[in-house]
Each structure stands twice: as structure tokens, then as C-alpha cells.
PDB file of C-alpha atoms in Angstrom:
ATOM      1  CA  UNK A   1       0.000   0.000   0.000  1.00  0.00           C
ATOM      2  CA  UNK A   2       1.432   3.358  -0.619  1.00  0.00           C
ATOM      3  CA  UNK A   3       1.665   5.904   2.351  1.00  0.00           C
ATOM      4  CA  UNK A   4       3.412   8.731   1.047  1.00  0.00           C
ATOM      5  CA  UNK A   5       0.224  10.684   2.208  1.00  0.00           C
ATOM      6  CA  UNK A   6       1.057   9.926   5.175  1.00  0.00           C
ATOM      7  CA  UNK A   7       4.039  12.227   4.819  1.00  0.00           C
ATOM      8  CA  UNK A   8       1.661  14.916   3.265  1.00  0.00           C
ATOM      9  CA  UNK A   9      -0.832  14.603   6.388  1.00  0.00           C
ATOM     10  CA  UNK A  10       2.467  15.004   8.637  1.00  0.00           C
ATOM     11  CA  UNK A  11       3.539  17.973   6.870  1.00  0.00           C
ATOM     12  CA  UNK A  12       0.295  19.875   6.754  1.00  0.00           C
ATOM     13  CA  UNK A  13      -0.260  18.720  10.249  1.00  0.00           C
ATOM     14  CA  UNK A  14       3.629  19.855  11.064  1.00  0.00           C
ATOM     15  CA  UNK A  15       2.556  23.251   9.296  1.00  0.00           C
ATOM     16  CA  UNK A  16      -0.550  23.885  11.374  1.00  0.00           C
ATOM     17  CA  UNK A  17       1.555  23.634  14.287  1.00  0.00           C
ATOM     18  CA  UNK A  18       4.075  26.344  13.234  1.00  0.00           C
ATOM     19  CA  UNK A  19       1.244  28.654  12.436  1.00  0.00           C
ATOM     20  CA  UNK A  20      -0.090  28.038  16.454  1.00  0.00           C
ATOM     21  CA  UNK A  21       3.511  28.692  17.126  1.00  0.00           C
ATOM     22  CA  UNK A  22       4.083  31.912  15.050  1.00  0.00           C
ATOM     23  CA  UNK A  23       1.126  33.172  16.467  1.00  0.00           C
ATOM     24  CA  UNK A  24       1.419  32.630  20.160  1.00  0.00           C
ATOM     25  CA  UNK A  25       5.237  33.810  19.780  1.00  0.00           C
ATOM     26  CA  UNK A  26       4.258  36.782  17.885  1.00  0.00           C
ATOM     27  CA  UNK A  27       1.154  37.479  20.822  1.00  0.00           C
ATOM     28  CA  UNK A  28       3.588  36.814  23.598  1.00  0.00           C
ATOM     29  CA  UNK A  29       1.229  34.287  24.540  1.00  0.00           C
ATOM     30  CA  UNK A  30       3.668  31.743  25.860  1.00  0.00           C
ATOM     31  CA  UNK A  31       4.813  28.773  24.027  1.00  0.00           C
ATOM     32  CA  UNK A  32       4.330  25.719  26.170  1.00  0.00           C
ATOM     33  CA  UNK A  33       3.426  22.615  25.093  1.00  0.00           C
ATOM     34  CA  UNK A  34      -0.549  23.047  26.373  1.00  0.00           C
ATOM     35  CA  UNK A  35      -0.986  26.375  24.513  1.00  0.00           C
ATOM     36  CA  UNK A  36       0.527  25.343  21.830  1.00  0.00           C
ATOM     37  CA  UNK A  37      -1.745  22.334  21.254  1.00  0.00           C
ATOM     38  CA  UNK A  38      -4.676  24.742  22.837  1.00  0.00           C
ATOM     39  CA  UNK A  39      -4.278  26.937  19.432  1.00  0.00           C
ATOM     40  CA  UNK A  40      -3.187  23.940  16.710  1.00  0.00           C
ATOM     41  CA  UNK A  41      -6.209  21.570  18.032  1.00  0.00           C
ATOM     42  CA  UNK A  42      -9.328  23.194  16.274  1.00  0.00           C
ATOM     43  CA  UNK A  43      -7.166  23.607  12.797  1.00  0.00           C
ATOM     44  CA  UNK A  44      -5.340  19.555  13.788  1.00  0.00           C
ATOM     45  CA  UNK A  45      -9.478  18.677  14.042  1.00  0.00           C
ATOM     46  CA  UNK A  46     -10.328  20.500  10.779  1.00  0.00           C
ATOM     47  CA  UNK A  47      -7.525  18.820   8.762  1.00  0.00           C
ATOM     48  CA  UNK A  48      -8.345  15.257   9.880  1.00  0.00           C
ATOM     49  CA  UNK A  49     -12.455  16.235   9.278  1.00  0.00           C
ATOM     50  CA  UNK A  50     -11.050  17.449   5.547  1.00  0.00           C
ATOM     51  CA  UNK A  51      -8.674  15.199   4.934  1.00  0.00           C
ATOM     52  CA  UNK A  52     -11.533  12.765   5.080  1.00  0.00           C
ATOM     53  CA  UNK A  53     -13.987  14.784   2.643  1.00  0.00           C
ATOM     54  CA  UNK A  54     -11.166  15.319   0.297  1.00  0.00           C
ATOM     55  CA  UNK A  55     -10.148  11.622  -0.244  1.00  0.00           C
ATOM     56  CA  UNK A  56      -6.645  12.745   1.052  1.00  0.00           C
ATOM     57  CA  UNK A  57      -4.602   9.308   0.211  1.00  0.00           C
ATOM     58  CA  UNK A  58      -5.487  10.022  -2.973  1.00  0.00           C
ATOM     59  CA  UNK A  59      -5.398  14.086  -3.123  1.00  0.00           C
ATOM     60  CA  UNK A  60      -3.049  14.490  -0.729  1.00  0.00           C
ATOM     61  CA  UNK A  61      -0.537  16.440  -3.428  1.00  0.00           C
ATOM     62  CA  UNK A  62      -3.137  17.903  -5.656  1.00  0.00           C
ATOM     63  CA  UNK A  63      -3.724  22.362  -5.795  1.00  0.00           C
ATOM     64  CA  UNK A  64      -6.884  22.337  -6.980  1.00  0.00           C
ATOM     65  CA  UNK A  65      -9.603  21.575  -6.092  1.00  0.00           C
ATOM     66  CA  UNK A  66      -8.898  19.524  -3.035  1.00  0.00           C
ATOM     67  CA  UNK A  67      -5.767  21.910  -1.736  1.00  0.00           C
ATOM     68  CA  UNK A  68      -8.139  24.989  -1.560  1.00  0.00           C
ATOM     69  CA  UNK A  69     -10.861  23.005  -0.339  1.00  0.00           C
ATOM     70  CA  UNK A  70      -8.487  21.647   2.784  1.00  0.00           C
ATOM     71  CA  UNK A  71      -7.410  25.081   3.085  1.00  0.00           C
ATOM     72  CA  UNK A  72     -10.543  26.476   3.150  1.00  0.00           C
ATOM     73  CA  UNK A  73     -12.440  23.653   5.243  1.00  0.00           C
ATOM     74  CA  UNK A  74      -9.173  24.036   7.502  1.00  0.00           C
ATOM     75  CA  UNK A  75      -9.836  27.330   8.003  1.00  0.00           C
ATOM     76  CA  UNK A  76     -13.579  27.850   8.720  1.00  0.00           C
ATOM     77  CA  UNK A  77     -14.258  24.483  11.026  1.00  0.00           C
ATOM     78  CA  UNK A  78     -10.714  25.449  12.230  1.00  0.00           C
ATOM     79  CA  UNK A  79     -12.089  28.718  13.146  1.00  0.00           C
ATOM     80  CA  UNK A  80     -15.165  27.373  14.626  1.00  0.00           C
ATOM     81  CA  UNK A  81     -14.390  25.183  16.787  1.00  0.00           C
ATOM     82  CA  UNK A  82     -11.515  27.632  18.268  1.00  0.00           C
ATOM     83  CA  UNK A  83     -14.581  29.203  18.877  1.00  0.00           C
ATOM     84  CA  UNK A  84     -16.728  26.560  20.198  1.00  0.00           C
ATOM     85  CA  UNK A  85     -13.768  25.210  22.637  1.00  0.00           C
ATOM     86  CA  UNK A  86     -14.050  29.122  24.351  1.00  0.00           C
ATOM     87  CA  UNK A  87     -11.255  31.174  22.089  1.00  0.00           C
ATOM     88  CA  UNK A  88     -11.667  34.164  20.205  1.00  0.00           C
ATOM     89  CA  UNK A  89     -12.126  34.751  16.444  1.00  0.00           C
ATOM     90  CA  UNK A  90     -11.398  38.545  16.117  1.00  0.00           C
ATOM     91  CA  UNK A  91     -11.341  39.730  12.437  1.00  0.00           C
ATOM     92  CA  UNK A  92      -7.477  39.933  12.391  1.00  0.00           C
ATOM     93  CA  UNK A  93      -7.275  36.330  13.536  1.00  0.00           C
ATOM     94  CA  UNK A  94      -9.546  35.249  11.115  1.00  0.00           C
ATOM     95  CA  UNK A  95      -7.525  37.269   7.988  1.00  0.00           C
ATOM     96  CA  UNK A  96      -4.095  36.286   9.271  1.00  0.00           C
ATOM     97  CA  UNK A  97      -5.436  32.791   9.785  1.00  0.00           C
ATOM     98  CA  UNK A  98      -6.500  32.520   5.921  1.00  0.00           C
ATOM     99  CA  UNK A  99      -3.611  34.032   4.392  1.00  0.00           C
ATOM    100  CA  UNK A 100      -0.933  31.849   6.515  1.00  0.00           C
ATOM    101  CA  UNK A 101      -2.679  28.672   6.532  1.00  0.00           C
ATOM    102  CA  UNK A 102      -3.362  29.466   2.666  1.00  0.00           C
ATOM    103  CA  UNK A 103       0.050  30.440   2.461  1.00  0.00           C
ATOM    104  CA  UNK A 104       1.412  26.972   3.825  1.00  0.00           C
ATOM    105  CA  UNK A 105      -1.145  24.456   2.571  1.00  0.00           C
ATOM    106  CA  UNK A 106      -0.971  25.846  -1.010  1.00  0.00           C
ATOM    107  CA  UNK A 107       2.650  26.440  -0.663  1.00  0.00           C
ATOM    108  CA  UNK A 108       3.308  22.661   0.510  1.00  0.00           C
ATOM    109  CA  UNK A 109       1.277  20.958  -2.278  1.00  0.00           C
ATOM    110  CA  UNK A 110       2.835  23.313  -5.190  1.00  0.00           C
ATOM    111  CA  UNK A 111       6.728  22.743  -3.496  1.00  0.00           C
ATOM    112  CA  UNK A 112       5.976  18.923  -3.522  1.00  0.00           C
ATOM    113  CA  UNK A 113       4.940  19.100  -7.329  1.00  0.00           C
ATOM    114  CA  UNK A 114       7.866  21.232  -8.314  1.00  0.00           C
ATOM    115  CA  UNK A 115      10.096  18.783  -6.490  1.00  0.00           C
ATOM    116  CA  UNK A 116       8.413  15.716  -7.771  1.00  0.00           C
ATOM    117  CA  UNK A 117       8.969  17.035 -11.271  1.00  0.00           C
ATOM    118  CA  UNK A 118      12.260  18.200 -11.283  1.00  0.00           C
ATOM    119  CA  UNK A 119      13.142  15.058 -10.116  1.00  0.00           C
ATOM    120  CA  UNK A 120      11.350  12.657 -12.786  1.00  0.00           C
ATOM    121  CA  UNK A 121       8.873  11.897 -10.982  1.00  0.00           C
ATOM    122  CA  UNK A 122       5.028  13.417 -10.661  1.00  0.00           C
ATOM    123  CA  UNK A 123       3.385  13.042  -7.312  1.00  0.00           C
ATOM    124  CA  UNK A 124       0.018  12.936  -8.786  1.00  0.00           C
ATOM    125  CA  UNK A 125      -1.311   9.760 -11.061  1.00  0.00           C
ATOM    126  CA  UNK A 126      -1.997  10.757 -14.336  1.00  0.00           C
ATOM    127  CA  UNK A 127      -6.146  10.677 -13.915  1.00  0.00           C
ATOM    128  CA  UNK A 128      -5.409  13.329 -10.917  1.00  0.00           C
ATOM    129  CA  UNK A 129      -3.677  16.301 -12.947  1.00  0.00           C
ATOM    130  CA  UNK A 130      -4.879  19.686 -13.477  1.00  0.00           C
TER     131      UNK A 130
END
């Protein structure tokens, strides 16, 4: 069975986790283990909940449409639940939230391609392409 999506999960999930970092640095919030999970859970959640809408062992690598979609799912249920579990989703949040999760979601699917075809290979099968 392949699992190189496994890797893609990890590194989205890995990505997520900077952004709670980045944030709580940049807020002077404190980065202990606790807080940092605290902030990461609700977008960890959302990726798992999209990752299953977006058949993600198969998509995993692919821009469009199931990149923006993950972005975008990540994002709002990401954003919801922060604010379900008792956090805040002030405006600036919410716009710095889209553009850096967009930034690194998009950015990791369209680095993997240009890596997979510079070397040779394509990390998408054929039936998959834009």
C-alpha cells in the first residue's frame, strides 16, 4: 500500500503547528506545550475532518480543487471550533489565519509538485492532474 500521504498529512499537520507557534510567539502568549496544542487543536481537528472529505490518500498532493478546499475547510471548522472550545475569532485572527494557513497548505502541495517534477517523478497519477 502506498503511504506517502502519510508524509503529506504530517507535513500539513507539522505546518498547522508552526502557524499556532508563530502566532502565540508573535502574541507573547507563551509557548508551552498546552498552549501550543490549545491553538493547533481546532485547525489539527479541521484537517483530519477534511482530509476525510477530500479523499486525502489520494489528493493528498493535488492544488486544486482539493488543496483549496483543505485550506478552506481548515480554516472555517478550524475557526469554529476555536470558537466553540471558548477562544476568540477577532477579524485579524480570522484574515491572518487565511492568508498563513493558505500560504502553507498551497505552498506545501505546489513545493511537492515542483520537487516531484524536477526530479522525474510526478506526485500525482496521471487521472489526478490539473
Amino acid at each position: 500500500m502506498r503511504t506517502s500521504w502519510i508524509i503529506g498529512l504530517s507535513a500539513d499537520a507539522a505546518l498547522i503547528v508552526v502557524f499556532a507557534v508563530l502566532g502565540r510567539q508573535s502574541h507573547e502568549h507563551g509557548l508551552t506545550l498546552t498552549g501550543i496544542a490549545g491553538t493547533a487543536a481546532p485547525f489539527l481537528l479541521a484537517l483530519l475532518a477534511m482530509a476525510s472529505m477530500t479523499r486525502y490518500p489520494e489528493t493528498y498532493n493535488r492544488f486544486w480543487p482539493q488543496g483549496v478546499m483543505t485550506w478552506l475547510g481548515v480554516v472555517a471548522f478550524g475557526l469554529a471550533l476555536r470558537v466553540i472550545f471558548g477562544a476568540t475569532a477577532a477579524t485579524p485572527f480570522v484574515v491572518v489565519t487565511v492568508i498563513t494557513l493558505g500560504a502553507f497548505l498551497l505552498g506545501r502541495r505546489a513545493i511537492t509538485r515542483l520537487i516531484a517534477r524536477k526530479s522525474g517523478g510526478d506526485s500525482e497519477p496521471s487521472s489526478h492532474k490539473l
